[in-house]
GROMACS .gro file of C-alpha atoms in nm:
model
  435
    1MET     CA    1  -1.595   1.081  -2.304
    2LYS     CA    2  -1.919   0.934  -2.176
    3LEU     CA    3  -1.897   0.574  -2.060
    4LEU     CA    4  -2.166   0.324  -1.971
    5ILE     CA    5  -2.075   0.014  -1.770
    6LYS     CA    6  -2.358  -0.235  -1.805
    7ASN     CA    7  -2.466  -0.541  -1.609
    8GLY     CA    8  -2.182  -0.532  -1.355
    9ARG     CA    9  -2.198  -0.629  -0.989
   10ILE     CA   10  -2.138  -0.293  -0.822
   11VAL     CA   11  -1.968  -0.339  -0.485
   12ASP     CA   12  -1.906  -0.030  -0.273
   13PRO     CA   13  -1.782  -0.124   0.076
   14ALA     CA   14  -1.817   0.233   0.205
   15SER     CA   15  -2.194   0.245   0.154
   16GLY     CA   16  -2.272  -0.127   0.168
   17ARG     CA   17  -2.395  -0.123  -0.190
   18ASP     CA   18  -2.379  -0.468  -0.353
   19GLU     CA   19  -2.611  -0.498  -0.650
   20ARG     CA   20  -2.618  -0.570  -1.019
   21ALA     CA   21  -2.671  -0.241  -1.199
   22ASP     CA   22  -2.555  -0.009  -1.475
   23LEU     CA   23  -2.322   0.282  -1.411
   24ALA     CA   24  -2.292   0.598  -1.621
   25ILE     CA   25  -1.986   0.823  -1.634
   26ALA     CA   26  -1.947   1.169  -1.786
   27ALA     CA   27  -1.678   1.436  -1.750
   28GLY     CA   28  -1.478   1.207  -1.524
   29ARG     CA   29  -1.756   1.162  -1.269
   30ILE     CA   30  -2.022   0.905  -1.193
   31VAL     CA   31  -2.354   1.056  -1.300
   32ALA     CA   32  -2.588   0.761  -1.243
   33ILE     CA   33  -2.596   0.424  -1.068
   34GLY     CA   34  -2.879   0.189  -1.150
   35LYS     CA   35  -3.137   0.370  -1.358
   36VAL     CA   36  -2.960   0.555  -1.637
   37SER     CA   37  -3.147   0.832  -1.814
   38ALA     CA   38  -3.268   0.754  -2.167
   39ASP     CA   39  -3.102   1.071  -2.295
   40PHE     CA   40  -2.757   0.954  -2.178
   41HIS     CA   41  -2.571   0.867  -2.497
   42ALA     CA   42  -2.248   0.684  -2.421
   43SER     CA   43  -1.940   0.719  -2.637
   44ARG     CA   44  -1.848   0.371  -2.528
   45THR     CA   45  -2.026   0.087  -2.350
   46ILE     CA   46  -1.841  -0.169  -2.139
   47ASP     CA   47  -2.019  -0.500  -2.082
   48ALA     CA   48  -1.941  -0.603  -1.723
   49SER     CA   49  -2.154  -0.918  -1.719
   50GLY     CA   50  -2.002  -1.159  -1.468
   51LEU     CA   51  -1.762  -0.891  -1.346
   52VAL     CA   52  -1.734  -0.685  -1.029
   53VAL     CA   53  -1.727  -0.307  -1.053
   54ALA     CA   54  -1.543  -0.185  -0.743
   55PRO     CA   55  -1.381   0.139  -0.631
   56GLY     CA   56  -1.025   0.176  -0.753
   57LEU     CA   57  -0.782   0.026  -0.505
   58VAL     CA   58  -0.594   0.259  -0.271
   59ASP     CA   59  -0.241   0.140  -0.181
   60LEU     CA   60  -0.075   0.302   0.119
   61ALA     CA   61   0.278   0.175   0.043
   62ALA     CA   62   0.420   0.172  -0.310
   63ARG     CA   63   0.769   0.281  -0.410
   64LEU     CA   64   0.782   0.425  -0.760
   65ARG     CA   65   1.164   0.440  -0.755
   66GLU     CA   66   1.187   0.792  -0.893
   67PRO     CA   67   1.391   0.997  -0.847
   68GLY     CA   68   1.727   0.825  -0.807
   69HIS     CA   69   1.650   0.454  -0.854
   70GLU     CA   70   1.546   0.451  -1.218
   71HIS     CA   71   1.751   0.135  -1.276
   72GLU     CA   72   1.497  -0.043  -1.051
   73GLY     CA   73   1.181   0.126  -1.169
   74MET     CA   74   1.068   0.415  -1.387
   75LEU     CA   75   0.759   0.615  -1.306
   76GLU     CA   76   0.605   0.502  -1.634
   77SER     CA   77   0.652   0.130  -1.562
   78GLU     CA   78   0.540   0.141  -1.200
   79MET     CA   79   0.233   0.354  -1.271
   80ALA     CA   80   0.142   0.114  -1.554
   81ALA     CA   81   0.176  -0.170  -1.303
   82ALA     CA   82  -0.052   0.014  -1.063
   83VAL     CA   83  -0.344   0.051  -1.304
   84ALA     CA   84  -0.292  -0.304  -1.432
   85GLY     CA   85  -0.352  -0.409  -1.071
   86GLY     CA   86  -0.663  -0.192  -1.034
   87VAL     CA   87  -0.481   0.060  -0.812
   88THR     CA   88  -0.601   0.415  -0.881
   89SER     CA   89  -0.446   0.594  -0.581
   90LEU     CA   90  -0.117   0.523  -0.409
   91VAL     CA   91   0.106   0.663  -0.138
   92CYS     CA   92   0.482   0.662  -0.198
   93PRO     CA   93   0.744   0.679   0.082
   94PRO     CA   94   1.009   0.953   0.085
   95ASP     CA   95   1.321   0.731   0.057
   96THR     CA   96   1.406   0.833  -0.298
   97ASP     CA   97   1.741   0.980  -0.404
   98PRO     CA   98   1.739   1.265  -0.332
   99VAL     CA   99   1.504   1.220  -0.039
  100LEU     CA  100   1.164   1.393  -0.058
  101ASP     CA  101   1.257   1.662   0.193
  102GLU     CA  102   1.223   1.967  -0.034
  103PRO     CA  103   0.898   2.108  -0.183
  104GLY     CA  104   1.048   2.125  -0.532
  105LEU     CA  105   1.115   1.751  -0.538
  106VAL     CA  106   0.759   1.675  -0.429
  107GLN     CA  107   0.614   1.908  -0.691
  108MET     CA  108   0.831   1.751  -0.962
  109LEU     CA  109   0.716   1.400  -0.869
  110LYS     CA  110   0.350   1.499  -0.866
  111PHE     CA  111   0.386   1.685  -1.196
  112ARG     CA  112   0.549   1.382  -1.363
  113ALA     CA  113   0.282   1.150  -1.227
  114ARG     CA  114  -0.005   1.380  -1.326
  115ASN     CA  115   0.122   1.403  -1.685
  116LEU     CA  116   0.106   1.025  -1.720
  117ASN     CA  117  -0.271   1.033  -1.664
  118LEU     CA  118  -0.260   0.709  -1.468
  119ALA     CA  119  -0.303   0.662  -1.092
  120HIS     CA  120  -0.319   0.945  -0.839
  121VAL     CA  121   0.010   0.976  -0.648
  122TYR     CA  122   0.029   1.099  -0.289
  123PRO     CA  123   0.386   1.143  -0.164
  124LEU     CA  124   0.496   1.122   0.197
  125GLY     CA  125   0.746   1.387   0.294
  126ALA     CA  126   1.060   1.305   0.490
  127LEU     CA  127   1.017   1.357   0.864
  128THR     CA  128   1.380   1.467   0.901
  129ARG     CA  129   1.621   1.617   0.649
  130ASN     CA  130   1.777   1.348   0.433
  131LEU     CA  131   1.612   1.098   0.673
  132ALA     CA  132   1.917   1.151   0.893
  133GLY     CA  133   1.708   1.173   1.211
  134GLU     CA  134   1.856   1.502   1.326
  135VAL     CA  135   1.674   1.810   1.188
  136LEU     CA  136   1.301   1.825   1.117
  137THR     CA  137   1.189   1.914   0.768
  138GLU     CA  138   0.966   2.210   0.684
  139MET     CA  139   0.642   2.017   0.719
  140ALA     CA  140   0.415   2.309   0.633
  141GLU     CA  141   0.594   2.376   0.303
  142LEU     CA  142   0.597   2.006   0.214
  143THR     CA  143   0.225   1.982   0.288
  144GLU     CA  144   0.157   2.276   0.056
  145ALA     CA  145   0.362   2.098  -0.211
  146GLY     CA  146   0.134   1.795  -0.186
  147CYS     CA  147   0.260   1.565   0.091
  148VAL     CA  148  -0.011   1.370   0.277
  149GLY     CA  149   0.203   1.287   0.580
  150PHE     CA  150   0.559   1.248   0.704
  151SER     CA  151   0.774   0.941   0.737
  152GLN     CA  152   1.123   0.807   0.805
  153ALA     CA  153   1.054   0.519   0.562
  154GLU     CA  154   1.282   0.232   0.673
  155VAL     CA  155   1.530   0.456   0.856
  156GLY     CA  156   1.471   0.424   1.229
  157LEU     CA  157   1.485   0.732   1.452
  158LYS     CA  158   1.746   0.671   1.718
  159ASP     CA  159   1.690   1.002   1.898
  160THR     CA  160   1.362   0.991   2.091
  161LEU     CA  161   1.382   1.366   2.152
  162VAL     CA  162   1.369   1.429   1.776
  163LEU     CA  163   1.067   1.199   1.742
  164HIS     CA  164   0.896   1.372   2.033
  165ARG     CA  165   0.946   1.714   1.875
  166ALA     CA  166   0.829   1.585   1.539
  167LEU     CA  167   0.507   1.453   1.690
  168GLN     CA  168   0.452   1.777   1.881
  169TYR     CA  169   0.486   1.978   1.560
  170ALA     CA  170   0.268   1.738   1.362
  171ALA     CA  171  -0.002   1.746   1.630
  172THR     CA  172  -0.005   2.125   1.629
  173PHE     CA  173  -0.091   2.140   1.259
  174GLY     CA  174  -0.294   1.821   1.230
  175TYR     CA  175  -0.041   1.628   1.022
  176THR     CA  176  -0.015   1.248   1.033
  177THR     CA  177   0.320   1.084   1.101
  178TRP     CA  178   0.380   0.746   0.933
  179LEU     CA  179   0.618   0.523   1.125
  180ARG     CA  180   0.732   0.167   1.082
  181PRO     CA  181   0.782   0.037   1.436
  182ASN     CA  182   1.135  -0.100   1.435
  183ASP     CA  183   1.396  -0.026   1.701
  184ALA     CA  184   1.700   0.128   1.534
  185TRP     CA  185   1.942  -0.082   1.739
  186LEU     CA  186   1.762  -0.418   1.748
  187GLY     CA  187   1.609  -0.423   1.401
  188ASN     CA  188   1.910  -0.460   1.174
  189GLY     CA  189   1.894  -0.831   1.096
  190VAL     CA  190   1.795  -0.994   0.769
  191ALA     CA  191   1.542  -1.254   0.889
  192ALA     CA  192   1.299  -1.292   1.178
  193LYS     CA  193   1.473  -1.417   1.490
  194GLY     CA  194   1.383  -1.779   1.557
  195PRO     CA  195   1.492  -2.140   1.512
  196LEU     CA  196   1.501  -2.116   1.133
  197ALA     CA  197   1.722  -1.804   1.124
  198THR     CA  198   1.954  -1.968   1.377
  199ARG     CA  199   1.987  -2.289   1.174
  200MET     CA  200   2.053  -2.092   0.856
  201GLY     CA  201   2.306  -1.861   1.019
  202LEU     CA  202   2.106  -1.548   0.937
  203SER     CA  203   2.111  -1.243   1.163
  204GLY     CA  204   1.773  -1.216   1.333
  205VAL     CA  205   1.528  -0.933   1.398
  206PRO     CA  206   1.359  -1.009   1.731
  207THR     CA  207   0.993  -0.936   1.797
  208VAL     CA  208   1.097  -0.689   2.066
  209ALA     CA  209   1.240  -0.466   1.792
  210GLU     CA  210   0.878  -0.402   1.696
  211THR     CA  211   0.720  -0.401   2.042
  212ILE     CA  212   0.978  -0.167   2.197
  213ALA     CA  213   0.927   0.079   1.912
  214LEU     CA  214   0.549   0.053   1.948
  215ALA     CA  215   0.563   0.116   2.323
  216THR     CA  216   0.775   0.426   2.266
  217ILE     CA  217   0.546   0.557   1.994
  218PHE     CA  218   0.234   0.504   2.206
  219GLU     CA  219   0.377   0.691   2.503
  220LEU     CA  220   0.473   0.982   2.279
  221VAL     CA  221   0.127   0.980   2.121
  222ARG     CA  222  -0.029   0.993   2.467
  223ASP     CA  223   0.189   1.293   2.548
  224THR     CA  224   0.142   1.485   2.222
  225GLY     CA  225  -0.196   1.374   2.088
  226ALA     CA  226  -0.040   1.330   1.742
  227ARG     CA  227  -0.200   1.109   1.478
  228VAL     CA  228   0.026   0.820   1.382
  229HIS     CA  229  -0.008   0.558   1.112
  230LEU     CA  230   0.190   0.242   1.185
  231CYS     CA  231   0.334   0.089   0.870
  232ARG     CA  232   0.357  -0.285   0.803
  233LEU     CA  233   0.316  -0.458   1.135
  234SER     CA  234   0.469  -0.806   1.147
  235SER     CA  235   0.421  -0.973   1.486
  236ALA     CA  236   0.146  -1.116   1.706
  237ALA     CA  237   0.288  -0.928   2.005
  238GLY     CA  238   0.280  -0.603   1.810
  239ILE     CA  239  -0.081  -0.664   1.713
  240GLU     CA  240  -0.178  -0.710   2.076
  241LEU     CA  241  -0.015  -0.379   2.172
  242VAL     CA  242  -0.198  -0.203   1.890
  243ARG     CA  243  -0.528  -0.358   1.998
  244ARG     CA  244  -0.479  -0.225   2.352
  245ALA     CA  245  -0.375   0.119   2.228
  246LYS     CA  246  -0.684   0.147   2.010
  247ALA     CA  247  -0.900   0.039   2.302
  248ASP     CA  248  -0.743   0.324   2.499
  249GLY     CA  249  -0.855   0.567   2.230
  250LEU     CA  250  -0.515   0.660   2.088
  251PRO     CA  251  -0.536   0.823   1.741
  252ILE     CA  252  -0.352   0.547   1.558
  253THR     CA  253  -0.409   0.340   1.244
  254CYS     CA  254  -0.199   0.062   1.095
  255ASP     CA  255  -0.146  -0.161   0.795
  256VAL     CA  256   0.009  -0.494   0.698
  257SER     CA  257   0.171  -0.603   0.371
  258ILE     CA  258   0.054  -0.885   0.149
  259HIS     CA  259   0.386  -1.063   0.209
  260ASN     CA  260   0.354  -1.083   0.587
  261LEU     CA  261  -0.014  -1.168   0.551
  262HIS     CA  262   0.049  -1.480   0.343
  263LEU     CA  263   0.406  -1.599   0.403
  264THR     CA  264   0.623  -1.716   0.693
  265ASP     CA  265   0.995  -1.755   0.754
  266VAL     CA  266   0.971  -2.118   0.640
  267ASP     CA  267   0.907  -1.987   0.287
  268ILE     CA  268   1.267  -1.863   0.274
  269GLY     CA  269   1.349  -2.225   0.188
  270TYR     CA  270   1.700  -2.262   0.061
  271PHE     CA  271   1.800  -1.895   0.097
  272ASP     CA  272   1.548  -1.771  -0.161
  273ALA     CA  273   1.630  -1.400  -0.203
  274ALA     CA  274   1.279  -1.336  -0.341
  275MET     CA  275   1.164  -1.383   0.020
  276ARG     CA  276   1.394  -1.107   0.145
  277VAL     CA  277   1.140  -0.839   0.235
  278THR     CA  278   1.101  -0.574   0.502
  279PRO     CA  279   0.977  -0.636   0.766
  280PRO     CA  280   1.107  -0.993   0.759
  281LEU     CA  281   0.870  -1.288   0.734
  282ARG     CA  282   0.791  -1.419   1.081
  283GLN     CA  283   0.654  -1.741   1.225
  284GLN     CA  284   0.312  -1.890   1.154
  285ARG     CA  285   0.159  -1.763   1.480
  286ASP     CA  286   0.253  -1.410   1.376
  287ARG     CA  287   0.104  -1.453   1.030
  288ASP     CA  288  -0.216  -1.597   1.177
  289ALA     CA  289  -0.244  -1.304   1.419
  290LEU     CA  290  -0.202  -1.054   1.133
  291ARG     CA  291  -0.472  -1.227   0.929
  292ALA     CA  292  -0.717  -1.228   1.218
  293ALA     CA  293  -0.641  -0.866   1.307
  294LEU     CA  294  -0.702  -0.749   0.952
  295ALA     CA  295  -1.034  -0.934   0.956
  296ASP     CA  296  -1.152  -0.786   1.289
  297GLY     CA  297  -1.043  -0.430   1.206
  298THR     CA  298  -0.749  -0.401   1.445
  299VAL     CA  299  -0.536  -0.364   1.131
  300ASP     CA  300  -0.695  -0.099   0.912
  301ALA     CA  301  -0.555  -0.163   0.566
  302LEU     CA  302  -0.374  -0.408   0.343
  303VAL     CA  303  -0.083  -0.272   0.135
  304SER     CA  304   0.131  -0.408  -0.145
  305ASP     CA  305   0.460  -0.268  -0.009
  306HIS     CA  306   0.564  -0.251  -0.373
  307THR     CA  307   0.944  -0.218  -0.390
  308PRO     CA  308   1.086  -0.314  -0.730
  309VAL     CA  309   1.444  -0.439  -0.717
  310ASP     CA  310   1.674  -0.494  -1.013
  311GLU     CA  311   1.826  -0.829  -1.108
  312ASP     CA  312   2.178  -0.756  -0.986
  313ALA     CA  313   2.058  -0.658  -0.637
  314LYS     CA  314   1.856  -0.980  -0.597
  315THR     CA  315   2.094  -1.236  -0.741
  316LEU     CA  316   2.313  -1.224  -0.433
  317PRO     CA  317   2.337  -1.436  -0.118
  318PHE     CA  318   2.022  -1.392   0.093
  319ALA     CA  319   2.183  -1.170   0.356
  320GLU     CA  320   2.333  -0.941   0.091
  321ALA     CA  321   2.033  -0.922  -0.144
  322GLU     CA  322   1.834  -0.599  -0.146
  323PRO     CA  323   1.501  -0.639   0.036
  324GLY     CA  324   1.188  -0.570  -0.165
  325ALA     CA  325   0.936  -0.722  -0.403
  326THR     CA  326   0.713  -0.622  -0.691
  327ALA     CA  327   0.355  -0.628  -0.569
  328LEU     CA  328   0.123  -0.361  -0.714
  329GLU     CA  329  -0.027  -0.603  -0.965
  330LEU     CA  330  -0.087  -0.862  -0.691
  331LEU     CA  331  -0.267  -0.654  -0.429
  332LEU     CA  332  -0.618  -0.737  -0.546
  333SER     CA  333  -0.562  -1.110  -0.590
  334MET     CA  334  -0.381  -1.150  -0.258
  335ALA     CA  335  -0.658  -0.956  -0.083
  336LEU     CA  336  -0.918  -1.186  -0.237
  337LYS     CA  337  -0.714  -1.492  -0.138
  338TRP     CA  338  -0.701  -1.373   0.223
  339GLY     CA  339  -1.069  -1.280   0.229
  340GLY     CA  340  -1.173  -1.615   0.089
  341GLU     CA  341  -0.962  -1.805   0.339
  342GLN     CA  342  -1.106  -1.596   0.624
  343GLY     CA  343  -1.461  -1.657   0.504
  344LEU     CA  344  -1.532  -1.288   0.451
  345ALA     CA  345  -1.790  -1.145   0.214
  346LEU     CA  346  -1.653  -0.966  -0.091
  347PRO     CA  347  -1.743  -0.613   0.032
  348ALA     CA  348  -1.560  -0.672   0.363
  349THR     CA  349  -1.253  -0.795   0.178
  350LEU     CA  350  -1.249  -0.504  -0.066
  351ALA     CA  351  -1.290  -0.253   0.216
  352ARG     CA  352  -0.933  -0.323   0.329
  353VAL     CA  353  -0.796  -0.197  -0.002
  354THR     CA  354  -1.050   0.077  -0.080
  355SER     CA  355  -1.251   0.261   0.186
  356ALA     CA  356  -1.029   0.173   0.485
  357PRO     CA  357  -0.708   0.318   0.333
  358VAL     CA  358  -0.903   0.632   0.243
  359ALA     CA  359  -1.011   0.665   0.607
  360VAL     CA  360  -0.643   0.649   0.704
  361LEU     CA  361  -0.560   0.934   0.465
  362GLY     CA  362  -0.861   1.142   0.568
  363ASP     CA  363  -0.853   1.510   0.484
  364ALA     CA  364  -0.505   1.480   0.334
  365LEU     CA  365  -0.673   1.365   0.010
  366GLY     CA  366  -0.820   1.711  -0.038
  367SER     CA  367  -1.092   1.729  -0.303
  368LEU     CA  368  -1.080   1.351  -0.357
  369ALA     CA  369  -1.157   1.272   0.008
  370ALA     CA  370  -1.533   1.255  -0.055
  371SER     CA  371  -1.517   1.005  -0.341
  372ALA     CA  372  -1.186   0.813  -0.333
  373GLY     CA  373  -1.223   0.447  -0.245
  374ARG     CA  374  -1.597   0.450  -0.302
  375ILE     CA  375  -1.864   0.453  -0.572
  376VAL     CA  376  -2.098   0.747  -0.531
  377GLU     CA  377  -2.303   0.959  -0.769
  378GLY     CA  378  -2.121   1.284  -0.834
  379GLY     CA  379  -1.790   1.133  -0.725
  380ILE     CA  380  -1.473   1.091  -0.929
  381ALA     CA  381  -1.493   0.776  -1.143
  382ASP     CA  382  -1.193   0.580  -1.014
  383LEU     CA  383  -1.300   0.221  -1.074
  384CYS     CA  384  -1.161  -0.130  -1.089
  385VAL     CA  385  -1.354  -0.379  -1.301
  386PHE     CA  386  -1.240  -0.735  -1.235
  387ASP     CA  387  -1.338  -1.097  -1.278
  388PRO     CA  388  -1.346  -1.256  -0.931
  389GLU     CA  389  -1.353  -1.609  -1.074
  390SER     CA  390  -1.074  -1.578  -1.329
  391ARG     CA  391  -0.771  -1.774  -1.212
  392TRP     CA  392  -0.422  -1.692  -1.328
  393THR     CA  393  -0.067  -1.795  -1.248
  394VAL     CA  394   0.175  -1.527  -1.129
  395ALA     CA  395   0.451  -1.515  -1.389
  396PRO     CA  396   0.716  -1.261  -1.279
  397SER     CA  397   0.837  -1.200  -1.633
  398ALA     CA  398   0.485  -1.097  -1.739
  399LEU     CA  399   0.449  -0.828  -1.473
  400ARG     CA  400   0.443  -0.471  -1.601
  401SER     CA  401   0.664  -0.344  -1.324
  402GLN     CA  402   1.028  -0.300  -1.412
  403GLY     CA  403   1.109  -0.518  -1.111
  404LYS     CA  404   1.036  -0.885  -1.173
  405HIS     CA  405   1.098  -1.032  -0.829
  406THR     CA  406   0.804  -1.151  -0.619
  407PRO     CA  407   0.769  -1.420  -0.352
  408PHE     CA  408   0.444  -1.525  -0.520
  409GLY     CA  409   0.593  -1.639  -0.851
  410GLY     CA  410   0.414  -1.955  -0.962
  411TYR     CA  411   0.115  -1.902  -0.733
  412GLU     CA  412  -0.226  -1.961  -0.887
  413VAL     CA  413  -0.461  -1.684  -0.772
  414ALA     CA  414  -0.810  -1.561  -0.848
  415GLY     CA  415  -0.925  -1.214  -0.940
  416ARG     CA  416  -0.810  -1.059  -1.265
  417VAL     CA  417  -0.844  -0.692  -1.350
  418GLN     CA  418  -1.023  -0.640  -1.680
  419CYS     CA  419  -1.038  -0.261  -1.684
  420THR     CA  420  -0.924   0.029  -1.466
  421LEU     CA  421  -1.073   0.376  -1.488
  422VAL     CA  422  -0.901   0.682  -1.344
  423SER     CA  423  -1.102   1.003  -1.337
  424GLY     CA  424  -1.343   0.851  -1.587
  425ALA     CA  425  -1.077   0.758  -1.844
  426VAL     CA  426  -0.974   0.402  -1.927
  427ALA     CA  427  -0.621   0.379  -1.786
  428TYR     CA  428  -0.587   0.004  -1.838
  429GLU     CA  429  -0.769  -0.263  -2.031
  430ARG     CA  430  -0.661  -0.625  -2.035
  431PRO     CA  431  -0.581  -0.741  -2.386
  432THR     CA  432  -0.842  -0.993  -2.497
  433ALA     CA  433  -0.576  -1.226  -2.633
  434ALA     CA  434  -0.385  -1.234  -2.301
  435ALA     CA  435  -0.366  -1.566  -2.123
   0.00000   0.00000   0.00000
């Protein structure tokens, strides 16, 4: 199908393009930006007047819940949620059931996702077998199967020797290791350590759980030269350590979730289980530090940390409720909210969910590396067309994800996706009668 998107504001953070122009698509690729040839005959024309045409969003942390957790999310529902949120590429952690530690499991997941013709899925392979922290997986075989990196997900590595060997191996072959900095012994609480957790009688996760893990990771990176991506930072102290490590030239990148970017421990209120997320919500000074670090580039990318949870697992006392929140459909709006509050221009805001995540993934994207997260002639047409002025209220029951729990229920936000294109095909289009 040939598509023509007319009169849209084309914003491409990677190139600095920000102009009102037409965009022509054929055979899944962008064939013209601006002046479209008179002999281009579109099968369909999309009027983007008043809308922004941006690269499809790239989310570095989204659990699809398959295999093993289908009661919390099916691949069909979560991929539908992704494109409804303008997300055209996403990275999924390996903590499925069974764990993504065998090539066959990775190939099955990619095959299922590819057949849905929705977003591109990039799995992370398990760093150790069954995430047990004892025996390294066959990283080379998992990479051939389609893994873009290796992770322990939320399972901390207690044995530093195993982590050291993993980083040595990864460095040898140029793989990236994705680690959430959380000390395995100190990080087992349910809320951020502080006055509020103490008053509520909740077990606390101290800031040092993050900083001790970061210090260990940085020393091992210095020794091995391995590339490490730090997942979902949560503290001001952690941000300062990352800033110093980057200044020292260590090959590290990092991200923060929309929950930690916008919320604090005070939002837990009266034991609201919707606020039970990982890492836990910290104090306002931590949130402010995360927001500033994302703006100045210390933090590379913003992620949804999409983790759908079923009703039974959330309707429990706060300390017993399963951590997680539905977020794929909120990534764009929460990015725009942050960017507006920081006084950033639209291209700078969108960069944190498009070109910057692609830079984190690098060569692991393979043939898509040259065009993912950007709008370029000849590139794959992964696009998000949205109305930056359209305001809408987050209604959990209306979300397409199978999980309906989000800390942002009832929030009024701006930025509504009108159309999502994946490889030149319309993967989502907002119903005109929708509120």
